[in-house]
mmCIF file of C-alpha atoms in Angstrom:
data_model
loop_
_atom_site.group_PDB
_atom_site.id
_atom_site.type_symbol
_atom_site.label_atom_id
_atom_site.label_comp_id
_atom_site.label_asym_id
_atom_site.label_seq_id
_atom_site.Cartn_x
_atom_site.Cartn_y
_atom_site.Cartn_z
ATOM 1 C CA MET A 1 0.000 0.000 0.000
ATOM 2 C CA LEU A 2 1.184 3.521 -0.738
ATOM 3 C CA ARG A 3 2.306 5.442 2.325
ATOM 4 C CA SER A 4 1.064 9.013 2.674
ATOM 5 C CA LEU A 5 3.271 11.731 1.253
ATOM 6 C CA GLN A 6 2.874 13.437 4.644
ATOM 7 C CA GLU A 7 5.317 10.865 6.013
ATOM 8 C CA TYR A 8 8.137 12.296 3.910
ATOM 9 C CA PRO A 9 8.526 15.964 4.939
ATOM 10 C CA HIS A 10 12.335 15.729 4.827
ATOM 11 C CA TYR A 11 12.365 15.197 1.074
ATOM 12 C CA PHE A 12 9.573 17.594 0.134
ATOM 13 C CA ARG A 13 10.270 20.588 2.338
ATOM 14 C CA SER A 14 8.541 23.044 0.034
ATOM 15 C CA SER A 15 5.111 21.526 0.805
ATOM 16 C CA SER A 16 5.153 18.291 2.771
ATOM 17 C CA LYS A 17 1.403 17.767 2.364
ATOM 18 C CA ALA A 18 1.495 17.908 -1.427
ATOM 19 C CA PHE A 19 -2.064 18.295 -2.780
ATOM 20 C CA LEU A 20 -3.643 17.113 0.448
ATOM 21 C CA ASP A 21 -4.467 20.625 1.668
ATOM 22 C CA ALA A 22 -4.978 21.884 -1.862
ATOM 23 C CA ASP A 23 -6.636 25.261 -2.205
ATOM 24 C CA GLY A 24 -5.924 25.710 -5.892
ATOM 25 C CA SER A 25 -2.865 27.874 -5.250
ATOM 26 C CA GLY A 26 0.170 28.057 -7.496
ATOM 27 C CA SER A 27 2.250 26.119 -4.952
ATOM 28 C CA GLN A 28 0.451 22.942 -6.043
ATOM 29 C CA ALA A 29 1.788 23.361 -9.574
ATOM 30 C CA HIS A 30 5.287 23.490 -8.066
ATOM 31 C CA ARG A 31 4.455 20.189 -6.406
ATOM 32 C CA VAL A 32 3.670 18.550 -9.761
ATOM 33 C CA GLU A 33 6.980 19.850 -11.119
ATOM 34 C CA GLU A 34 8.813 18.405 -8.119
ATOM 35 C CA TRP A 35 7.127 15.024 -8.503
ATOM 36 C CA LEU A 36 8.158 14.769 -12.141
ATOM 37 C CA LEU A 37 11.731 15.915 -11.645
ATOM 38 C CA SER A 38 12.070 13.485 -8.717
ATOM 39 C CA LEU A 39 12.187 10.774 -11.388
ATOM 40 C CA LEU A 40 15.868 11.780 -11.639
ATOM 41 C CA VAL A 41 16.696 10.779 -8.036
ATOM 42 C CA GLU A 42 16.937 7.000 -8.439
ATOM 43 C CA PRO A 43 18.897 7.201 -11.741
ATOM 44 C CA ALA A 44 21.292 9.695 -10.099
ATOM 45 C CA PHE A 45 21.870 7.171 -7.298
ATOM 46 C CA GLN A 46 22.428 4.321 -9.766
ATOM 47 C CA VAL A 47 24.874 6.380 -11.835
ATOM 48 C CA ALA A 48 26.805 7.322 -8.681
ATOM 49 C CA GLU A 49 27.098 3.607 -7.852
ATOM 50 C CA ARG A 50 28.055 2.402 -11.346
ATOM 51 C CA THR A 51 30.685 5.076 -11.936
ATOM 52 C CA GLY A 52 32.299 4.697 -8.519
ATOM 53 C CA LEU A 53 31.323 8.191 -7.389
ATOM 54 C CA PHE A 54 30.167 6.887 -3.993
ATOM 55 C CA SER A 55 33.435 5.030 -3.413
ATOM 56 C CA ARG A 56 35.423 8.131 -4.394
ATOM 57 C CA LEU A 57 33.607 10.118 -1.723
ATOM 58 C CA ARG A 58 35.279 7.875 0.861
ATOM 59 C CA LEU A 59 38.780 8.775 -0.362
ATOM 60 C CA PRO A 60 40.749 11.506 1.473
ATOM 61 C CA PHE A 61 40.178 14.332 -1.003
ATOM 62 C CA GLU A 62 40.570 17.844 0.367
ATOM 63 C CA SER A 63 37.581 19.150 -1.582
ATOM 64 C CA VAL A 64 34.914 18.278 -4.125
ATOM 65 C CA ASP A 65 36.982 20.145 -6.722
ATOM 66 C CA GLU A 66 39.907 17.781 -6.094
ATOM 67 C CA LEU A 67 37.600 14.760 -6.312
ATOM 68 C CA ILE A 68 36.240 15.952 -9.658
ATOM 69 C CA GLU A 69 39.719 16.673 -11.006
ATOM 70 C CA GLN A 70 40.959 13.199 -10.100
ATOM 71 C CA SER A 71 37.849 11.414 -11.376
ATOM 72 C CA HIS A 72 37.724 13.305 -14.699
ATOM 73 C CA PHE A 73 33.940 13.541 -14.406
ATOM 74 C CA ASP A 74 32.084 16.556 -15.764
ATOM 75 C CA PRO A 75 32.312 19.157 -12.947
ATOM 76 C CA ARG A 76 28.841 20.629 -13.322
ATOM 77 C CA CYS A 77 27.036 17.297 -13.592
ATOM 78 C CA THR A 78 28.982 15.850 -10.653
ATOM 79 C CA ARG A 79 28.011 18.743 -8.404
ATOM 80 C CA CYS A 80 24.378 18.516 -9.534
ATOM 81 C CA ILE A 81 24.172 14.782 -8.785
ATOM 82 C CA LEU A 82 25.730 15.313 -5.357
ATOM 83 C CA GLN A 83 23.239 18.106 -4.589
ATOM 84 C CA VAL A 84 20.281 15.927 -5.623
ATOM 85 C CA LEU A 85 21.452 13.043 -3.432
ATOM 86 C CA LEU A 86 22.038 15.470 -0.558
ATOM 87 C CA ALA A 87 18.517 16.896 -0.854
ATOM 88 C CA ALA A 88 17.083 13.358 -1.104
ATOM 89 C CA GLY A 89 18.762 12.354 2.157
ATOM 90 C CA VAL A 90 21.164 9.828 0.590
ATOM 91 C CA LEU A 91 24.169 12.028 1.419
ATOM 92 C CA GLU A 92 24.910 14.433 4.227
ATOM 93 C CA LEU A 93 27.400 17.281 4.317
ATOM 94 C CA ARG A 94 29.852 17.021 7.214
ATOM 95 C CA ASP A 95 32.845 19.338 7.610
ATOM 96 C CA GLY A 96 32.734 20.186 3.923
ATOM 97 C CA ARG A 97 32.654 16.537 2.804
ATOM 98 C CA TYR A 98 29.794 14.494 1.338
ATOM 99 C CA ILE A 99 29.132 11.397 3.459
ATOM 100 C CA GLN A 100 26.919 8.555 2.232
ATOM 101 C CA ARG A 101 24.269 7.908 4.894
ATOM 102 C CA MET A 102 21.888 5.664 2.913
ATOM 103 C CA HIS A 103 22.650 2.728 0.627
ATOM 104 C CA SER A 104 19.402 2.861 -1.294
ATOM 105 C CA VAL A 105 17.013 5.539 -2.482
ATOM 106 C CA PRO A 106 14.167 6.366 -0.059
ATOM 107 C CA ASP A 107 11.048 4.407 -0.960
ATOM 108 C CA VAL A 108 8.979 7.542 -1.607
ATOM 109 C CA PHE A 109 10.750 8.177 -4.911
ATOM 110 C CA HIS A 110 9.858 4.725 -6.203
ATOM 111 C CA GLN A 111 6.258 5.272 -5.083
ATOM 112 C CA ILE A 112 6.083 8.611 -6.889
ATOM 113 C CA ALA A 113 7.447 7.027 -10.079
ATOM 114 C CA LEU A 114 4.675 4.407 -9.988
ATOM 115 C CA ALA A 115 2.048 7.025 -9.156
ATOM 116 C CA LEU A 116 3.120 9.207 -12.087
ATOM 117 C CA GLN A 117 2.847 6.231 -14.424
ATOM 118 C CA THR A 118 -0.729 5.716 -13.222
ATOM 119 C CA LEU A 119 -1.486 9.433 -13.532
ATOM 120 C CA GLN A 120 -0.181 9.596 -17.100
ATOM 121 C CA GLN A 121 -2.221 6.546 -18.067
ATOM 122 C CA SER A 122 -5.337 8.103 -16.513
ATOM 123 C CA ILE A 123 -4.788 11.319 -18.491
ATOM 124 C CA GLU A 124 -4.154 9.535 -21.782
ATOM 125 C CA ASP A 125 -7.192 7.277 -21.262
ATOM 126 C CA GLY A 126 -9.432 10.337 -20.922
ATOM 127 C CA LEU A 127 -10.330 9.646 -17.292
ATOM 128 C CA PHE A 128 -10.466 13.326 -16.317
ATOM 129 C CA ALA A 129 -12.493 14.247 -19.386
ATOM 130 C CA ALA A 130 -15.200 11.867 -18.141
ATOM 131 C CA VAL A 131 -15.680 13.611 -14.778
ATOM 132 C CA SER A 132 -19.322 14.257 -13.853
ATOM 133 C CA GLU A 133 -20.642 17.725 -13.001
ATOM 134 C CA ASP A 134 -20.203 17.101 -9.278
ATOM 135 C CA GLY A 135 -16.562 16.056 -9.816
ATOM 136 C CA ALA A 136 -17.062 12.288 -9.553
ATOM 137 C CA LEU A 137 -14.542 10.154 -11.446
ATOM 138 C CA PRO A 138 -15.430 7.004 -13.405
ATOM 139 C CA ALA A 139 -15.710 3.852 -11.305
ATOM 140 C CA HIS A 140 -12.400 2.432 -12.583
ATOM 141 C CA ALA A 141 -10.356 5.411 -11.316
ATOM 142 C CA SER A 142 -7.254 4.380 -9.354
ATOM 143 C CA GLU A 143 -6.882 4.881 -5.592
ATOM 144 C CA THR A 144 -3.457 6.319 -6.432
ATOM 145 C CA LEU A 145 -5.211 9.590 -7.269
ATOM 146 C CA ILE A 146 -6.141 9.872 -3.583
ATOM 147 C CA TRP A 147 -2.498 9.438 -2.584
ATOM 148 C CA LEU A 148 -1.555 12.231 -4.970
ATOM 149 C CA GLY A 149 -4.243 14.450 -3.485
ATOM 150 C CA ILE A 150 -6.012 14.785 -6.834
ATOM 151 C CA ALA A 151 -9.100 12.911 -5.590
ATOM 152 C CA ARG A 152 -10.819 12.046 -2.319
ATOM 153 C CA ARG A 153 -13.283 9.328 -1.366
ATOM 154 C CA GLU A 154 -16.933 10.245 -0.848
ATOM 155 C CA ASP A 155 -19.033 7.223 0.071
ATOM 156 C CA GLU A 156 -18.287 4.718 -2.682
ATOM 157 C CA ARG A 157 -17.023 7.264 -5.208
ATOM 158 C CA LEU A 158 -13.755 9.005 -6.001
ATOM 159 C CA VAL A 159 -14.324 12.759 -6.366
ATOM 160 C CA LEU A 160 -11.802 15.311 -7.591
ATOM 161 C CA THR A 161 -10.350 17.744 -5.073
ATOM 162 C CA GLU A 162 -10.296 21.451 -5.912
ATOM 163 C CA ALA A 163 -6.706 21.109 -7.122
ATOM 164 C CA GLY A 164 -7.671 18.040 -9.163
ATOM 165 C CA ARG A 165 -10.400 20.011 -10.940
ATOM 166 C CA ARG A 166 -8.162 23.000 -11.589
ATOM 167 C CA TYR A 167 -5.126 21.167 -12.918
ATOM 168 C CA PHE A 168 -6.356 17.940 -14.508
ATOM 169 C CA VAL A 169 -9.767 18.549 -16.091
ATOM 170 C CA PRO A 170 -9.164 19.370 -19.793
ATOM 171 C CA ASN A 171 -9.824 22.927 -21.051
ATOM 172 C CA GLN A 172 -9.259 24.490 -17.627
ATOM 173 C CA GLU A 173 -7.096 27.616 -17.725
ATOM 174 C CA CYS A 174 -4.421 25.939 -15.569
ATOM 175 C CA TYR A 175 -4.583 22.449 -17.116
ATOM 176 C CA LEU A 176 -1.424 20.391 -16.421
ATOM 177 C CA GLY A 177 -2.304 17.099 -18.092
ATOM 178 C CA GLN A 178 -0.298 17.778 -21.246
ATOM 179 C CA TYR A 179 2.712 18.853 -19.191
ATOM 180 C CA VAL A 180 2.648 15.700 -17.053
ATOM 181 C CA CYS A 181 2.531 13.368 -20.057
ATOM 182 C CA SER A 182 5.108 15.076 -22.259
ATOM 183 C CA MET A 183 7.527 15.891 -19.438
ATOM 184 C CA ARG A 184 7.493 12.350 -18.071
ATOM 185 C CA LYS A 185 8.383 11.008 -21.518
ATOM 186 C CA VAL A 186 11.222 13.537 -21.853
ATOM 187 C CA LEU A 187 12.615 12.668 -18.427
ATOM 188 C CA LEU A 188 12.530 8.932 -19.099
ATOM 189 C CA HIS A 189 14.638 9.592 -22.208
ATOM 190 C CA ILE A 190 17.076 11.889 -20.378
ATOM 191 C CA ILE A 191 17.592 9.260 -17.671
ATOM 192 C CA THR A 192 19.177 6.958 -20.254
ATOM 193 C CA ARG A 193 21.777 9.667 -20.988
ATOM 194 C CA LEU A 194 22.689 10.586 -17.405
ATOM 195 C CA GLU A 195 25.786 8.392 -17.067
ATOM 196 C CA SER A 196 27.150 9.634 -20.384
ATOM 197 C CA LEU A 197 26.581 13.213 -19.241
ATOM 198 C CA LEU A 198 28.542 12.614 -16.036
ATOM 199 C CA LYS A 199 31.469 11.132 -17.949
ATOM 200 C CA THR A 200 31.549 13.451 -20.972
ATOM 201 C CA GLY A 201 29.500 16.553 -20.188
ATOM 202 C CA GLN A 202 27.733 16.139 -23.542
ATOM 203 C CA THR A 203 24.209 17.539 -23.237
ATOM 204 C CA GLU A 204 20.977 16.061 -24.619
ATOM 205 C CA THR A 205 19.971 18.530 -27.329
ATOM 206 C CA SER A 206 17.512 16.296 -29.192
ATOM 207 C CA GLN A 207 14.872 16.722 -26.478
ATOM 208 C CA LYS A 208 15.197 20.488 -26.054
ATOM 209 C CA PRO A 209 12.267 21.547 -28.330
ATOM 210 C CA GLU A 210 9.924 19.110 -26.571
ATOM 211 C CA VAL A 211 11.184 20.269 -23.176
ATOM 212 C CA LEU A 212 10.506 23.914 -24.025
ATOM 213 C CA LYS A 213 6.928 23.129 -25.048
ATOM 214 C CA SER A 214 6.390 21.111 -21.863
ATOM 215 C CA LEU A 215 7.747 23.802 -19.574
ATOM 216 C CA VAL A 216 5.606 26.488 -21.190
ATOM 217 C CA SER A 217 2.457 24.546 -20.323
ATOM 218 C CA LEU A 218 3.610 24.446 -16.686
ATOM 219 C CA LEU A 219 4.661 28.067 -16.226
ATOM 220 C CA TYR A 220 1.186 29.581 -16.555
ATOM 221 C CA PRO A 221 -0.416 27.710 -13.622
ATOM 222 C CA LEU A 222 2.887 27.869 -11.761
ATOM 223 C CA HIS A 223 2.905 31.655 -11.564
ATOM 224 C CA GLN A 224 -0.609 32.860 -12.328
ATOM 225 C CA GLU A 225 -1.255 34.128 -8.806
ATOM 226 C CA GLU A 226 2.209 35.675 -8.350
ATOM 227 C CA ALA A 227 1.905 37.342 -11.749
ATOM 228 C CA GLN A 228 -1.359 38.982 -10.711
ATOM 229 C CA GLN A 229 0.167 40.193 -7.446
ATOM 230 C CA VAL A 230 3.172 41.648 -9.274
ATOM 231 C CA ALA A 231 0.871 43.347 -11.796
ATOM 232 C CA ASP A 232 -1.037 44.964 -8.919
ATOM 233 C CA THR A 233 2.241 46.177 -7.404
ATOM 234 C CA LEU A 234 3.485 47.640 -10.689
ATOM 235 C CA PHE A 235 0.250 49.560 -11.240
ATOM 236 C CA LYS A 236 0.523 51.095 -7.783
ATOM 237 C CA ARG A 237 4.060 52.284 -8.537
ATOM 238 C CA GLY A 238 3.415 54.102 -11.786
ATOM 239 C CA GLU A 239 1.891 54.099 -15.252
ATOM 240 C CA VAL A 240 2.364 50.992 -17.389
ATOM 241 C CA LYS A 241 1.789 51.114 -21.139
ATOM 242 C CA ARG A 242 4.698 49.307 -22.807
ATOM 243 C CA VAL A 243 6.007 45.913 -21.702
ATOM 244 C CA LEU A 244 8.915 43.779 -22.948
ATOM 245 C CA ASP A 245 8.694 40.077 -22.045
ATOM 246 C CA LEU A 246 12.067 38.428 -22.748
ATOM 247 C CA GLY A 247 11.891 34.649 -22.990
ATOM 248 C CA THR A 248 8.147 35.032 -22.605
ATOM 249 C CA GLY A 249 7.275 31.329 -22.368
ATOM 250 C CA SER A 250 3.591 31.092 -21.483
ATOM 251 C CA GLY A 251 3.387 34.886 -21.203
ATOM 252 C CA VAL A 252 1.983 34.523 -17.684
ATOM 253 C CA TRP A 253 3.658 37.677 -16.348
ATOM 254 C CA SER A 254 2.770 40.028 -19.181
ATOM 255 C CA ILE A 255 -0.727 38.551 -19.631
ATOM 256 C CA ALA A 256 -1.489 39.537 -16.029
ATOM 257 C CA LEU A 257 -0.577 43.142 -16.864
ATOM 258 C CA ALA A 258 -2.409 43.163 -20.192
ATOM 259 C CA ARG A 259 -5.588 41.960 -18.489
ATOM 260 C CA LYS A 260 -5.579 44.984 -16.203
ATOM 261 C CA LYS A 261 -5.701 47.613 -18.952
ATOM 262 C CA ARG A 262 -6.639 47.314 -22.624
ATOM 263 C CA ASP A 263 -4.177 49.939 -23.882
ATOM 264 C CA ILE A 264 -1.103 48.071 -22.590
ATOM 265 C CA ARG A 265 1.094 46.749 -25.390
ATOM 266 C CA VAL A 266 3.431 43.787 -24.955
ATOM 267 C CA ASP A 267 6.454 42.838 -27.056
ATOM 268 C CA ALA A 268 6.939 39.095 -26.411
ATOM 269 C CA LEU A 269 10.232 37.509 -27.486
ATOM 270 C CA ASP A 270 11.042 33.797 -27.666
ATOM 271 C CA VAL A 271 11.772 30.970 -30.108
ATOM 272 C CA PRO A 272 9.039 30.025 -32.641
ATOM 273 C CA ALA A 273 8.068 26.709 -30.994
ATOM 274 C CA VAL A 274 7.377 28.505 -27.717
ATOM 275 C CA LEU A 275 5.620 31.506 -29.262
ATOM 276 C CA GLU A 276 2.919 29.182 -30.610
ATOM 277 C CA SER A 277 2.009 28.380 -27.009
ATOM 278 C CA THR A 278 2.282 32.029 -25.944
ATOM 279 C CA ARG A 279 -0.248 32.981 -28.623
ATOM 280 C CA ALA A 280 -2.598 30.260 -27.397
ATOM 281 C CA PHE A 281 -2.448 31.498 -23.794
ATOM 282 C CA ALA A 282 -2.902 35.140 -24.862
ATOM 283 C CA LYS A 283 -5.892 34.171 -27.005
ATOM 284 C CA ARG A 284 -7.450 32.139 -24.191
ATOM 285 C CA CYS A 285 -7.069 35.138 -21.862
ATOM 286 C CA LYS A 286 -8.550 37.522 -24.487
ATOM 287 C CA VAL A 287 -5.450 39.758 -24.741
ATOM 288 C CA LEU A 288 -4.054 38.515 -28.073
ATOM 289 C CA SER A 289 -4.542 41.876 -29.809
ATOM 290 C CA GLN A 290 -2.306 43.538 -27.207
ATOM 291 C CA PHE A 291 0.690 41.325 -28.036
ATOM 292 C CA ARG A 292 3.393 41.551 -30.692
ATOM 293 C CA PHE A 293 5.348 38.305 -31.027
ATOM 294 C CA THR A 294 9.010 38.279 -32.058
ATOM 295 C CA ASP A 295 11.285 35.373 -32.917
ATOM 296 C CA GLY A 296 14.297 36.958 -31.252
ATOM 297 C CA ASP A 297 17.599 36.295 -29.543
ATOM 298 C CA LEU A 298 18.213 37.320 -25.945
ATOM 299 C CA LEU A 299 21.822 38.039 -26.812
ATOM 300 C CA GLN A 300 20.961 40.321 -29.744
ATOM 301 C CA THR A 301 19.297 43.477 -28.444
ATOM 302 C CA GLU A 302 18.327 44.617 -31.925
ATOM 303 C CA THR A 303 15.620 41.900 -31.834
ATOM 304 C CA TRP A 304 14.147 43.152 -28.558
ATOM 305 C CA GLY A 305 11.951 45.960 -29.818
ATOM 306 C CA GLU A 306 11.914 49.752 -29.560
ATOM 307 C CA PRO A 307 12.755 51.232 -26.139
ATOM 308 C CA PRO A 308 11.893 52.682 -23.729
ATOM 309 C CA TYR A 309 9.667 50.208 -21.867
ATOM 310 C CA ASP A 310 7.834 50.659 -18.587
ATOM 311 C CA VAL A 311 8.332 47.033 -17.513
ATOM 312 C CA ILE A 312 10.697 44.247 -18.607
ATOM 313 C CA TYR A 313 10.135 40.643 -17.561
ATOM 314 C CA LEU A 314 12.841 37.948 -17.324
ATOM 315 C CA GLY A 315 11.102 34.733 -16.278
ATOM 316 C CA TYR A 316 13.286 31.610 -15.954
ATOM 317 C CA VAL A 317 15.801 33.012 -18.439
ATOM 318 C CA CYS A 318 18.934 33.455 -16.341
ATOM 319 C CA ASN A 319 19.294 29.780 -15.351
ATOM 320 C CA GLY A 320 19.952 28.953 -19.003
ATOM 321 C CA CYS A 321 22.651 31.608 -19.512
ATOM 322 C CA SER A 322 26.234 32.031 -18.353
ATOM 323 C CA ALA A 323 27.075 34.564 -15.653
ATOM 324 C CA ALA A 324 28.704 36.852 -18.217
ATOM 325 C CA ASP A 325 25.678 36.740 -20.531
ATOM 326 C CA ASN A 326 23.301 37.400 -17.633
ATOM 327 C CA GLN A 327 25.277 40.476 -16.643
ATOM 328 C CA ARG A 328 25.115 41.784 -20.212
ATOM 329 C CA ILE A 329 21.386 41.032 -20.491
ATOM 330 C CA LEU A 330 20.592 42.877 -17.257
ATOM 331 C CA THR A 331 22.718 45.852 -18.271
ATOM 332 C CA ALA A 332 20.834 46.006 -21.567
ATOM 333 C CA CYS A 333 17.530 45.793 -19.671
ATOM 334 C CA ALA A 334 18.532 48.913 -17.733
ATOM 335 C CA GLN A 335 19.148 50.627 -21.066
ATOM 336 C CA TYR A 336 15.779 49.563 -22.499
ATOM 337 C CA LEU A 337 13.703 50.732 -19.519
ATOM 338 C CA ARG A 338 12.423 54.268 -19.079
ATOM 339 C CA PRO A 339 13.832 56.136 -16.052
ATOM 340 C CA GLY A 340 12.140 54.617 -13.016
ATOM 341 C CA GLY A 341 10.843 51.620 -14.986
ATOM 342 C CA HIS A 342 10.777 48.139 -13.454
ATOM 343 C CA LEU A 343 12.573 44.867 -14.092
ATOM 344 C CA VAL A 344 10.794 41.713 -12.882
ATOM 345 C CA LEU A 345 13.036 38.637 -12.661
ATOM 346 C CA ALA A 346 11.854 35.177 -11.572
ATOM 347 C CA ASP A 347 14.128 32.149 -11.360
ATOM 348 C CA TYR A 348 15.430 29.271 -9.282
ATOM 349 C CA CYS A 349 17.695 30.411 -6.472
ATOM 350 C CA ALA A 350 20.763 28.593 -5.125
ATOM 351 C CA ASP A 351 20.162 29.832 -1.585
ATOM 352 C CA GLN A 352 17.877 26.823 -1.035
ATOM 353 C CA MET A 353 19.904 24.174 -2.842
ATOM 354 C CA GLY A 354 19.472 21.856 0.163
ATOM 355 C CA THR A 355 15.824 21.491 -0.862
ATOM 356 C CA LEU A 356 14.800 19.058 -3.532
ATOM 357 C CA LEU A 357 13.179 21.144 -6.272
ATOM 358 C CA PRO A 358 16.084 23.531 -7.049
ATOM 359 C CA ALA A 359 18.594 20.661 -6.874
ATOM 360 C CA LEU A 360 16.528 18.595 -9.312
ATOM 361 C CA HIS A 361 16.074 21.541 -11.635
ATOM 362 C CA ALA A 362 19.836 22.207 -11.645
ATOM 363 C CA LEU A 363 20.497 18.608 -12.724
ATOM 364 C CA PHE A 364 17.720 18.752 -15.308
ATOM 365 C CA GLN A 365 19.116 22.002 -16.721
ATOM 366 C CA ALA A 366 22.613 20.479 -16.870
ATOM 367 C CA THR A 367 21.323 17.690 -19.126
ATOM 368 C CA LEU A 368 20.056 20.229 -21.667
ATOM 369 C CA ALA A 369 22.598 23.060 -21.855
ATOM 370 C CA ARG A 370 26.302 23.552 -21.245
ATOM 371 C CA GLU A 371 25.782 27.123 -20.095
ATOM 372 C CA GLY A 372 23.792 28.328 -17.142
ATOM 373 C CA GLY A 373 23.120 27.184 -13.624
ATOM 374 C CA ILE A 374 21.198 27.994 -10.462
ATOM 375 C CA TYR A 375 22.494 31.293 -9.102
ATOM 376 C CA ALA A 376 22.366 32.748 -5.581
ATOM 377 C CA ALA A 377 20.206 35.720 -4.615
ATOM 378 C CA GLU A 378 23.403 37.613 -3.820
ATOM 379 C CA THR A 379 24.564 37.037 -7.404
ATOM 380 C CA TYR A 380 21.329 38.422 -8.848
ATOM 381 C CA SER A 381 21.575 41.396 -6.509
ATOM 382 C CA GLY A 382 25.134 42.083 -7.633
ATOM 383 C CA TRP A 383 24.219 41.886 -11.316
ATOM 384 C CA CYS A 384 21.312 44.280 -10.829
ATOM 385 C CA GLN A 385 23.412 46.777 -8.903
ATOM 386 C CA GLU A 386 26.192 46.683 -11.502
ATOM 387 C CA ALA A 387 23.590 47.255 -14.221
ATOM 388 C CA GLY A 388 22.394 50.388 -12.425
ATOM 389 C CA PHE A 389 19.156 49.140 -10.882
ATOM 390 C CA SER A 390 18.033 50.330 -7.469
ATOM 391 C CA GLU A 391 15.393 49.464 -4.880
ATOM 392 C CA LEU A 392 15.926 45.739 -5.378
ATOM 393 C CA GLU A 393 13.169 43.731 -3.682
ATOM 394 C CA GLN A 394 13.223 39.946 -3.309
ATOM 395 C CA ARG A 395 10.129 37.806 -2.791
ATOM 396 C CA SER A 396 9.955 34.072 -2.168
ATOM 397 C CA VAL A 397 7.603 32.239 -4.535
ATOM 398 C CA SER A 398 8.133 28.676 -3.290
ATOM 399 C CA ALA A 399 11.026 26.526 -2.151
ATOM 400 C CA GLY A 400 14.020 27.394 -4.295
ATOM 401 C CA VAL A 401 12.241 29.976 -6.460
ATOM 402 C CA ALA A 402 12.723 33.710 -6.005
ATOM 403 C CA LEU A 403 11.220 36.770 -7.641
ATOM 404 C CA PHE A 404 13.091 40.080 -7.844
ATOM 405 C CA LEU A 405 11.684 43.547 -8.541
ATOM 406 C CA ALA A 406 14.208 46.254 -9.417
ATOM 407 C CA ARG A 407 13.781 49.879 -10.472
ATOM 408 C CA ALA A 408 15.818 51.466 -13.274
ATOM 409 C CA ALA A 409 17.812 54.636 -12.686
ATOM 410 C CA ALA A 410 15.492 57.558 -11.980
ATOM 411 C CA SER A 411 17.273 60.151 -14.121
ATOM 412 C CA GLN A 412 17.836 59.948 -17.861
ATOM 413 C CA GLU A 413 21.443 61.084 -17.448
ATOM 414 C CA HIS A 414 22.216 58.307 -14.984
ATOM 415 C CA GLN A 415 20.517 55.738 -17.173
ATOM 416 C CA GLU A 416 22.512 56.786 -20.219
ATOM 417 C CA ALA A 417 25.724 56.588 -18.210
ATOM 418 C CA VAL A 418 24.902 53.061 -17.068
ATOM 419 C CA ALA A 419 24.007 52.055 -20.614
ATOM 420 C CA VAL A 420 27.429 52.826 -22.087
ATOM 421 C CA GLY A 421 28.710 49.615 -23.610
ATOM 422 C CA ALA A 422 25.544 47.740 -22.726
ATOM 423 C CA THR A 423 24.997 46.113 -26.126
ATOM 424 C CA VAL A 424 24.597 42.424 -25.425
ATOM 425 C CA ALA A 425 25.933 41.373 -28.794
ATOM 426 C CA GLU A 426 29.457 42.618 -27.998
#
């Protein structure tokens, strides 16, 4: 029998009750992301065993850097695997050294893998499309849905919880069914490449288009509530008419602003495969006419649009870029904002790398791109200050995810001084 997820608070510190206290909030979408990425835990353990990484941890190395140098493993992937196993409780950090404290993966990760298989099958079989008006599921629905918090038992029936209705009934604004199915398939493919990545550092590029489409379908429900709160804050701080959404993804941030006022215009930049999804979200939210979509390059400012903008969004962009590129992008953002305009930056944050979700995301990101990483809040703060931003405000979204609001230089003269040499394409 499946044990309750409530029995595993150590591994799921961001929300130990999963969907069980679901109120339809965005934190539940983070939970689905964490479940899926946790499929990487057991393969990470197996790779560490097969490659001798565990046995190397017992050798008298002075540091992890020395261990990596002697093993000839890929540095980034090695650190990511160690962080995942630390967050999963397999390793502990003692006096700067990783110590193996468990010789198998905690059972919860195997249970989640089985539960996700059942969930995907239920989605693909149309189970959630057959829900009755009162939320009752067909008689053959699996009890696993109760364990996941998607359903509850009422008399002899399984009935969807509020979170189950919001995220798994087709055609809902925050539907996650497509994300669960496509992302699970992507992860199962990536798992087969994990050992090769550790040994060679060669990333898995063939899955990147599918990954981008999957992530876009997650980001809207993930941040819908935070996006609305940020939009409210921005309107209180000044007039908003022109918005630049760099790496727009689902468009969740800029859609929240566009919904507040019909004369707001948004320039949304991303790759073509993603922009198809952005258009769909904008159309569903009845703000399509307010958007201009651009197949652009973050590192080529001439594709960004015509400044100045009142607001610039950077949502989950920085984790895929090098530190040097991020500094150049943020400096260019300061140049493209009007005096006193706002930058909104949301991304995973290394300050909570002991928790599972950011550690899993760092490993996942390492399988897809050579550049990038999970950066600390202090790093983001430093980049923003060097770019000339002021009044930097940090908000916690969920475990391992941070949102930053920064204001551009108030005077035109100061802004122009900051912008000298800010062209990203240099």
